[in-house]
Coordinates of C-alpha atoms and ligand atoms in Angstrom, one line a residue:
M1 CA 88.8 58.8 106.6
A2 CA 88.6 60.3 103.1
I3 CA 84.8 60.6 103.4
T4 CA 85.1 62.4 106.8
K5 CA 87.6 64.9 105.3
E6 CA 85.4 65.4 102.3
A7 CA 82.4 66.0 104.6
A8 CA 84.3 68.5 106.6
Q9 CA 85.3 70.3 103.5
N10 CA 81.7 70.4 102.3
T11 CA 80.5 71.9 105.6
M12 CA 83.2 74.6 105.4
Q13 CA 82.1 75.3 101.9
T14 CA 78.4 75.6 102.9
A15 CA 79.4 77.9 105.8
Q16 CA 81.6 80.1 103.6
H17 CA 78.8 80.3 101.0
Y18 CA 76.3 81.3 103.6
V19 CA 78.7 84.0 105.0
N20 CA 79.4 85.3 101.5
Q21 CA 75.6 85.7 100.8
V22 CA 75.1 87.6 104.0
Y23 CA 78.1 89.9 103.1
E24 CA 76.7 90.5 99.7
T25 CA 73.4 91.7 101.3
I26 CA 75.4 94.0 103.6
K27 CA 77.1 95.6 100.7
K28 CA 73.8 96.0 98.8
R29 CA 71.9 97.4 101.8
N30 CA 74.7 99.8 102.9
P31 CA 76.2 101.1 99.6
G32 CA 79.5 103.0 99.8
E33 CA 79.9 102.4 103.5
S34 CA 83.5 101.1 103.3
E35 CA 84.3 101.1 107.0
F36 CA 81.1 99.2 107.8
H37 CA 81.9 96.7 105.0
Q38 CA 85.5 96.3 106.4
A39 CA 84.3 95.6 110.0
T40 CA 81.7 93.1 109.0
K41 CA 84.0 91.3 106.5
E42 CA 86.6 90.7 109.2
I43 CA 84.0 89.2 111.6
L44 CA 82.0 87.3 109.1
D45 CA 85.1 85.5 107.7
S46 CA 86.2 84.5 111.1
L47 CA 82.8 83.0 111.9
V48 CA 83.0 80.4 109.0
P49 CA 84.4 77.7 111.3
V50 CA 81.7 78.3 113.8
F51 CA 78.9 77.8 111.2
A52 CA 80.7 74.7 109.9
K53 CA 81.0 73.1 113.4
Y54 CA 77.6 74.2 114.7
P55 CA 75.2 74.6 111.8
K56 CA 72.4 75.5 114.3
Y57 CA 73.9 79.1 114.2
M58 CA 73.0 79.3 110.5
E59 CA 69.3 78.8 111.4
G60 CA 67.1 81.4 112.9
G61 CA 68.7 84.2 110.9
I62 CA 71.2 85.1 113.7
L63 CA 73.8 86.5 111.3
E64 CA 71.2 88.2 109.1
R65 CA 69.8 89.9 112.2
V66 CA 73.1 90.7 113.9
V67 CA 74.4 92.8 110.9
E68 CA 71.2 94.9 110.8
P69 CA 70.9 97.6 113.5
E70 CA 67.9 97.3 115.7
R71 CA 67.5 101.1 115.3
F72 CA 69.5 103.8 113.5
I73 CA 68.8 107.4 114.5
M74 CA 69.9 110.4 112.5
F75 CA 69.1 114.0 113.5
R76 CA 69.7 117.7 112.9
V77 CA 71.8 119.5 115.5
P78 CA 71.4 123.3 115.1
W79 CA 73.4 125.7 117.3
V80 CA 74.6 129.3 117.3
D81 CA 78.4 130.0 117.1
D82 CA 80.2 132.9 118.9
Q83 CA 79.7 135.2 115.9
G84 CA 75.9 134.7 116.2
K85 CA 75.8 132.5 113.0
V86 CA 73.6 129.5 112.9
Q87 CA 75.5 126.2 112.4
V88 CA 73.9 122.8 111.5
N89 CA 75.5 119.5 112.3
R90 CA 74.3 115.9 111.9
G91 CA 73.8 113.7 114.9
F92 CA 73.7 109.9 115.0
R93 CA 73.0 107.0 117.3
V94 CA 73.0 103.4 116.2
Q95 CA 71.3 101.0 118.7
F96 CA 72.8 97.9 117.2
N97 CA 72.1 95.0 119.5
S98 CA 70.4 94.7 122.9
A99 CA 70.6 90.9 123.4
L100 CA 73.0 91.2 126.4
G101 CA 71.9 94.4 127.9
P102 CA 71.1 98.1 127.3
Y103 CA 72.9 99.5 124.2
K104 CA 76.3 100.8 125.3
G105 CA 79.0 102.6 123.4
G106 CA 80.7 106.0 123.0
L107 CA 79.9 109.2 121.1
R108 CA 82.4 110.5 118.6
F109 CA 82.6 114.2 117.6
H110 CA 84.9 114.5 114.5
P111 CA 84.3 116.0 111.1
S112 CA 84.8 112.6 109.4
V113 CA 81.8 111.1 111.3
N114 CA 79.1 109.6 108.9
A115 CA 76.7 106.6 108.9
S116 CA 79.4 104.2 107.8
I117 CA 81.8 105.1 110.7
I118 CA 79.0 105.0 113.3
K119 CA 77.8 101.6 112.0
F120 CA 81.3 100.1 112.0
L121 CA 81.9 101.3 115.5
G122 CA 78.5 100.1 116.7
F123 CA 78.9 96.7 115.1
E124 CA 82.4 96.1 116.7
Q125 CA 80.9 97.3 120.0
I126 CA 78.4 94.4 120.1
F127 CA 81.2 91.8 120.2
K128 CA 83.6 93.9 122.3
N129 CA 80.9 94.4 125.0
S130 CA 80.1 90.7 124.9
L131 CA 83.8 89.9 125.5
T132 CA 83.9 92.0 128.7
G133 CA 81.4 89.6 130.4
Q134 CA 79.4 92.6 131.5
P135 CA 75.6 92.9 130.8
I136 CA 75.8 95.5 128.0
G137 CA 74.5 95.5 124.4
G138 CA 76.2 97.4 121.5
G139 CA 75.6 100.9 120.3
K140 CA 77.5 104.0 119.1
G141 CA 76.8 107.6 118.1
G142 CA 78.3 111.0 117.5
S143 CA 78.3 113.9 115.2
D144 CA 80.3 115.5 112.4
F145 CA 80.9 118.5 114.7
D146 CA 84.6 119.5 115.0
P147 CA 85.5 120.5 118.5
K148 CA 88.9 121.8 117.3
G149 CA 89.2 125.6 117.6
K150 CA 85.8 126.0 119.2
S151 CA 85.3 128.0 122.4
D152 CA 84.0 126.3 125.6
A153 CA 80.8 128.2 125.1
E154 CA 80.4 126.8 121.6
V155 CA 81.1 123.3 122.7
M156 CA 78.5 123.7 125.4
R157 CA 75.8 125.1 123.1
F158 CA 76.5 122.3 120.5
T159 CA 76.4 119.5 123.1
Q160 CA 73.2 120.8 124.7
S161 CA 71.5 120.9 121.3
F162 CA 72.8 117.4 120.6
M163 CA 71.5 116.1 123.9
T164 CA 68.1 117.8 123.5
E165 CA 67.4 115.4 120.6
L166 CA 69.4 112.4 121.9
A167 CA 67.7 112.4 125.3
R168 CA 64.4 110.9 124.1
H169 CA 66.3 107.8 122.8
I170 CA 68.5 107.0 125.8
G171 CA 68.2 106.1 129.5
P172 CA 70.0 104.1 132.2
D173 CA 68.2 100.9 131.2
T174 CA 67.8 101.7 127.5
D175 CA 71.0 103.1 126.0
V176 CA 74.1 104.4 127.9
P177 CA 76.5 106.6 125.8
A178 CA 80.1 107.5 126.8
G179 CA 83.1 109.2 125.2
D180 CA 85.2 108.5 122.1
I181 CA 87.2 110.7 119.8
G182 CA 86.5 114.4 120.6
V183 CA 84.2 113.5 123.6
G184 CA 85.8 113.6 127.0
A185 CA 84.9 114.7 130.5
R186 CA 84.0 118.3 129.4
E187 CA 81.5 117.1 126.8
I188 CA 80.0 114.3 129.0
G189 CA 79.5 116.9 131.8
Y190 CA 77.6 119.3 129.5
M191 CA 75.5 116.4 128.2
F192 CA 74.7 115.1 131.6
G193 CA 73.6 118.5 132.8
Q194 CA 71.3 118.9 129.8
Y195 CA 69.8 115.4 130.2
K196 CA 69.1 115.9 133.9
R197 CA 67.4 119.2 133.1
I198 CA 65.2 117.6 130.4
Q199 CA 64.2 114.6 132.5
N200 CA 63.9 116.4 135.9
A201 CA 65.5 113.3 137.5
Y202 CA 69.0 112.3 138.5
H203 CA 69.6 109.2 136.3
A204 CA 73.3 108.9 137.2
G205 CA 73.7 105.8 135.0
V206 CA 72.6 107.4 131.7
L207 CA 76.1 108.3 130.7
T208 CA 79.5 107.0 131.7
G209 CA 82.9 108.7 131.8
K210 CA 81.3 111.3 134.2
G211 CA 83.3 113.5 136.5
L212 CA 84.4 112.0 139.8
H213 CA 82.3 114.4 141.8
Y214 CA 79.0 113.5 140.2
G215 CA 78.9 109.7 139.7
G216 CA 82.0 109.0 137.6
S217 CA 84.1 105.9 138.3
L218 CA 87.7 106.1 139.5
A219 CA 90.0 104.6 136.8
R220 CA 87.5 105.1 133.9
T221 CA 89.8 107.8 132.5
E222 CA 92.7 105.4 132.5
A223 CA 90.8 102.3 131.7
T224 CA 91.1 101.9 127.9
G225 CA 94.9 102.7 127.8
Y226 CA 95.7 100.6 130.9
G227 CA 93.5 97.8 129.7
T228 CA 95.2 97.7 126.3
V229 CA 98.6 97.4 128.0
Y230 CA 97.3 94.7 130.4
F231 CA 96.0 92.7 127.5
V232 CA 99.2 93.1 125.5
A233 CA 101.2 92.1 128.6
E234 CA 99.3 88.8 128.8
M235 CA 99.9 88.1 125.2
L236 CA 103.6 88.9 125.6
K237 CA 103.9 86.7 128.7
D238 CA 102.7 83.7 126.8
S239 CA 105.7 84.1 124.4
G240 CA 108.1 84.7 127.3
L241 CA 108.2 88.5 126.6
S242 CA 107.3 91.6 128.5
F243 CA 107.1 95.4 128.4
E244 CA 110.3 95.6 130.5
N245 CA 113.2 97.3 128.7
S246 CA 111.1 97.3 125.4
T247 CA 110.9 100.2 123.0
V248 CA 107.3 101.2 122.3
V249 CA 105.6 103.5 119.8
V250 CA 102.1 104.8 120.5
S251 CA 100.1 106.8 117.9
G252 CA 97.7 109.6 119.0
S253 CA 98.0 111.7 122.2
G254 CA 94.4 111.5 123.4
N255 CA 92.7 109.6 126.1
V256 CA 93.7 106.1 125.1
S257 CA 97.2 107.0 124.0
I258 CA 98.1 108.9 127.2
Y259 CA 97.1 106.1 129.6
A260 CA 98.7 103.4 127.4
I261 CA 101.9 105.4 127.5
E262 CA 101.5 105.8 131.3
K263 CA 101.0 102.0 132.0
A264 CA 103.6 100.9 129.5
T265 CA 106.2 103.2 131.2
Q266 CA 105.1 101.9 134.6
L267 CA 105.8 98.4 133.4
G268 CA 109.4 99.3 132.4
A269 CA 109.0 100.2 128.7
K270 CA 110.5 103.2 127.0
V271 CA 107.8 105.0 124.9
V272 CA 109.7 106.9 122.2
A273 CA 107.0 108.4 120.0
C274 CA 103.4 109.6 119.9
S275 CA 101.4 111.8 117.6
D276 CA 98.3 113.8 116.8
S277 CA 96.4 114.3 113.5
S278 CA 99.1 116.9 112.4
G279 CA 102.3 114.9 113.0
Y280 CA 104.4 113.0 115.5
I281 CA 107.2 113.5 118.0
Y282 CA 110.2 111.2 118.5
D283 CA 112.0 111.5 121.9
P284 CA 114.9 109.0 122.0
N285 CA 115.1 109.4 125.8
G286 CA 111.5 108.5 126.3
I287 CA 108.3 110.7 126.1
K288 CA 107.8 113.0 129.1
L289 CA 104.2 112.3 129.8
D290 CA 103.5 115.3 132.1
T291 CA 104.3 117.6 129.2
V292 CA 102.0 115.6 126.8
K293 CA 99.2 115.6 129.4
R294 CA 99.4 119.4 129.9
I295 CA 99.6 120.2 126.1
K296 CA 96.7 117.9 125.1
E297 CA 94.5 117.6 128.2
V298 CA 94.7 121.1 129.6
E299 CA 95.9 123.5 126.9
R300 CA 94.3 121.6 124.0
K301 CA 97.2 122.5 121.7
R302 CA 99.2 120.6 119.0
I303 CA 101.7 117.9 119.9
S304 CA 104.4 119.9 118.0
E305 CA 104.5 122.2 121.1
Y306 CA 106.4 119.3 122.9
V307 CA 109.7 120.0 121.1
K308 CA 109.8 123.6 122.3
E309 CA 110.2 122.3 125.8
H310 CA 112.3 119.2 125.0
P311 CA 114.8 120.2 122.2
E312 CA 116.3 116.7 122.2
A313 CA 113.0 115.5 120.7
E314 CA 112.1 115.8 117.0
Y315 CA 108.7 116.7 115.4
T316 CA 107.8 115.5 112.0
E317 CA 104.7 116.7 110.0
G318 CA 102.3 114.0 108.8
C319 CA 101.1 110.8 110.5
S320 CA 102.2 107.6 108.9
G321 CA 106.0 108.1 109.3
I322 CA 105.6 107.2 113.0
W323 CA 105.5 103.5 111.9
T324 CA 109.0 103.7 110.4
I325 CA 110.5 104.3 113.9
P326 CA 112.1 101.0 115.1
C327 CA 110.2 99.5 118.1
D328 CA 109.4 96.2 119.8
I329 CA 105.8 97.0 120.5
A330 CA 103.5 99.3 118.5
L331 CA 100.2 100.5 120.0
P332 CA 98.0 102.3 117.4
C333 CA 95.7 104.4 119.6
A334 CA 94.4 107.2 117.3
T335 CA 91.9 106.2 114.7
Q336 CA 90.7 103.7 112.1
N337 CA 92.9 102.5 109.2
E338 CA 96.0 104.3 110.5
I339 CA 98.2 101.3 109.7
N340 CA 98.1 100.1 106.1
E341 CA 100.0 97.4 104.4
A342 CA 103.1 99.6 103.7
D343 CA 103.1 100.7 107.4
A344 CA 102.9 97.1 108.5
A345 CA 105.8 96.2 106.2
A346 CA 107.9 98.9 107.7
L347 CA 107.1 97.7 111.3
I348 CA 107.9 94.1 110.3
S349 CA 111.2 95.0 108.6
N350 CA 112.2 96.8 111.8
N351 CA 111.5 93.5 113.8
V352 CA 108.4 94.6 115.7
K353 CA 107.4 91.8 118.1
A354 CA 103.8 92.8 119.0
I355 CA 100.9 95.0 117.9
G356 CA 98.2 96.1 120.3
E357 CA 95.2 97.9 118.9
G358 CA 94.1 100.6 121.3
A359 CA 92.0 102.4 118.7
N360 CA 89.1 100.9 116.9
M361 CA 90.0 99.1 113.6
P362 CA 93.4 100.9 113.4
C363 CA 94.8 98.3 111.0
T364 CA 93.5 97.6 107.6
L365 CA 92.6 94.0 106.7
E366 CA 95.7 93.8 104.6
A367 CA 97.9 95.0 107.5
I368 CA 96.4 92.5 109.8
D369 CA 97.1 89.7 107.3
A370 CA 100.7 90.9 107.0
F371 CA 101.2 90.8 110.7
L372 CA 99.7 87.3 111.1
Q373 CA 101.6 85.9 108.1
A374 CA 104.9 87.3 109.6
G375 CA 104.0 85.6 113.0
I376 CA 103.9 88.9 114.8
L377 CA 101.8 88.8 118.1
F378 CA 98.6 90.7 117.3
A379 CA 96.1 92.0 119.9
P380 CA 92.8 93.0 118.0
A381 CA 90.9 96.1 119.0
K382 CA 87.7 94.5 120.2
A383 CA 89.6 92.5 122.8
A384 CA 92.5 94.8 123.5
N385 CA 90.6 98.1 123.9
A386 CA 87.6 96.6 125.8
G387 CA 88.8 97.9 129.1
G388 CA 87.2 101.3 128.6
V389 CA 83.7 100.0 128.1
A390 CA 84.2 97.3 130.8
V391 CA 84.9 100.1 133.4
S392 CA 81.9 102.0 131.9
A393 CA 79.8 99.0 132.9
L394 CA 81.4 99.1 136.4
E395 CA 80.5 102.7 136.5
M396 CA 76.9 101.8 135.8
A397 CA 77.0 99.2 138.6
Q398 CA 78.3 101.7 141.1
N399 CA 75.6 104.2 140.0
S400 CA 72.9 101.6 140.6
M401 CA 74.3 100.7 144.0
R402 CA 74.9 104.3 144.8
V403 CA 78.3 103.1 146.2
P404 CA 81.6 104.2 144.7
W405 CA 84.6 101.8 144.6
T406 CA 88.3 102.8 145.2
F407 CA 90.7 103.2 142.3
E408 CA 92.5 100.0 143.4
E409 CA 89.2 98.0 143.4
V410 CA 88.3 99.2 139.9
D411 CA 91.8 98.8 138.5
A412 CA 92.0 95.2 139.9
K413 CA 88.6 94.3 138.3
L414 CA 89.8 95.8 135.0
H415 CA 93.0 93.8 135.2
T416 CA 91.0 90.6 135.8
I417 CA 88.6 91.4 133.0
M418 CA 91.5 91.9 130.5
K419 CA 93.1 88.6 131.5
T420 CA 89.8 86.8 131.1
I421 CA 89.2 88.3 127.7
Y422 CA 92.7 87.1 126.6
Q423 CA 92.1 83.6 128.0
N424 CA 88.6 83.3 126.4
S425 CA 90.0 84.5 123.0
I426 CA 92.9 82.1 123.1
Q427 CA 90.7 79.2 124.0
A428 CA 88.1 80.0 121.3
A429 CA 90.9 80.2 118.7
E430 CA 92.2 76.9 119.8
E431 CA 88.8 75.2 119.8
F432 CA 88.2 76.2 116.2
G433 CA 91.6 75.3 114.9
Y434 CA 93.3 78.8 114.8
Q435 CA 95.8 78.4 117.6
G436 CA 97.2 81.7 118.7
N437 CA 95.1 83.8 116.3
L438 CA 93.4 86.3 118.6
V439 CA 91.6 88.0 115.7
V440 CA 89.6 84.9 115.1
G441 CA 89.4 83.9 118.8
A442 CA 88.0 87.3 119.9
N443 CA 85.5 87.4 117.1
I444 CA 84.2 83.9 117.9
A445 CA 84.2 84.3 121.7
G446 CA 82.3 87.6 121.4
F447 CA 79.8 86.2 118.8
L448 CA 78.9 83.0 120.5
K449 CA 77.5 84.7 123.6
V450 CA 75.4 87.2 121.6
A451 CA 74.2 84.4 119.3
D452 CA 73.1 82.2 122.2
A453 CA 71.2 85.1 123.9
M454 CA 69.5 85.9 120.5
M455 CA 68.5 82.3 120.1
D456 CA 67.0 82.2 123.6
Q457 CA 65.1 85.4 123.0
G458 CA 63.3 84.4 119.8
I459 CA 62.9 86.2 116.5
V460 CA 63.1 89.9 117.6
Ligands
NDP1 P1 90.8 111.4 121.8 O1 89.9 112.4 121.1 O2 91.0 111.6 123.2 O3 92.2 111.3 121.0 C1 92.3 111.0 119.7 C2 93.7 111.1 119.3 O4 93.9 110.5 117.9 C3 94.2 112.5 119.2 O5 95.6 112.6 119.4 C4 93.9 112.9 117.7 O6 94.7 113.9 117.2 C5 94.2 111.6 117.0 N1 93.4 111.5 115.8 C6 92.0 111.5 115.7 N2 91.6 111.4 114.5 C7 92.7 111.2 113.7 C8 92.9 111.1 112.4 N3 91.9 111.1 111.5 N4 94.2 111.0 112.0 C9 95.2 111.0 112.8 N5 95.1 111.1 114.2 C10 93.8 111.3 114.6 O7 90.1 110.0 121.5 P2 90.3 108.6 122.2 O8 91.7 108.5 122.8 O9 89.2 108.5 123.2 O10 90.1 107.6 121.1 C11 91.2 107.1 120.3 C12 90.8 105.8 119.6 O11 90.5 104.8 120.6 C13 89.5 105.8 118.7 O12 89.7 104.9 117.7 C14 88.4 105.4 119.7 O13 87.3 104.9 119.0 C15 89.2 104.3 120.5 N6 88.6 103.9 121.7 C16 88.4 104.8 122.7 C17 87.9 104.5 123.9 C18 87.7 105.4 125.1 O14 87.3 105.0 126.2 N7 87.9 106.7 124.9 C19 87.5 103.0 124.2 C20 87.9 102.1 123.2 C21 88.4 102.6 122.0 P3 94.1 115.5 117.3 O15 94.4 115.9 118.7 O16 94.9 116.2 116.3 O17 92.7 115.4 117.0
2IT2 O1 85.0 102.2 121.7 C1 84.7 102.2 122.9 O2 84.6 101.1 123.4 C2 84.4 103.4 123.6 N1 84.5 104.5 123.0 C3 84.0 103.3 125.0 C4 82.5 103.1 125.1 C5 81.9 103.2 126.5 O3 80.7 103.0 126.6 O4 82.6 103.3 127.5

């Protein structure tokens, strides 16, 4: 017995040593890329029990290959603003892993975009896409272009220039971009028009998140937010809890936030707060979503406008104060690292019961540890927000068949996919001795499928 225990300890040590070595190489090869380091660290650490149990995954350089993008593209995006001045932005596309299908992942337009952010998002996308069970590899892209304050004409000229370069790298069977922060239906429309013009062919499946009148899927707009709530509802159910009569705080007021608020409200929750990058609103009677939709989706204004119409609500400048509002369920749906250790402590001291990551990597590693230590239910991003890309894959399927499905059909498939991701993550966590830990479970379940496909396909 003692020998077996010692042997088990040795295999864990060997696995940990191997993972540490790979992580050191990542840091050396990608200096200063803190977001990429953070995303790889979380996944690598949770794979230690996999390498200990199945040493075959340490052979064949699976891990060394999976952390190195198959291709990283960076390009100049010149365009002319409304004053006639030449502007130059930087464009990116990381084609990270194609073991399971064409590269798939969104495009982000935000001034903070750089190589580190694109790589962290692309790396996460590999395992998220694997979890969906759909045939899609992992990719991501974007630009440091800031859509805020730009006219429609400027956004069109920028996106056309961006697509003029990107077009040569993508295709319905090669790489299929979609939206992310700063990229919604308007930008996808301009990009699709430019791609079609360059190719002189109607490749409907080259982009997802398209408008409904030219190949978009019903329920894609709602998919990420709805999917996050479906996933959290499954997690709550296992602990005898639900959204009904709960108080919810959602950060952000963009695509993911709006539809997370909508579904949580439909399930009987009261959502009392949401935000944008300037500040947050608190409405003790529950957020009026129609007002938020009009302000953010139509008028493209600041969330502070809300209190002009609803004087019972309060607006507070600055972002992180939102996590001091008492709630049962917190859904961070804005951006990376928006919940740090202090924010986590505030939520825990207010007796939060569950966290659902709608955004990508919204919690720091320290915040995640704090939630897990405190026994708070925690739904990690790559599982909880996978509904968006899952319905993107359903959009690709409909484009290939040239047959659209109804809203109800797509929504039902989304619901099933989210339940399956939850079950697979719970089971993987249990198999490897981390019962109830969805962070470890999702990482392992996502990794194993990619690793098996990579083994089958040889050293490429
Ligand atoms: P949107 O551009 O529609 O909305 C983003 C929201 O977050 C806005 O309210 C924005 O405020 C706020 N925000 C953005 N950056 C910051 C920042 N640095 N600090 C504070 N607030 C910020 O993007 P999405 O809703 O599409 O994306 C939100 C998150 O969800 C991202 O992490 C994205 O990667 C992730 N995600 C998106 C999916 C999708 O299908 N769209 C799928 C899966 C994940 P403001 O209006 O002031 O800019
Ligand atoms: O982070 C994400 O999963 C997305 N932005 C959606 C990607 C997609 O291809 O739909």
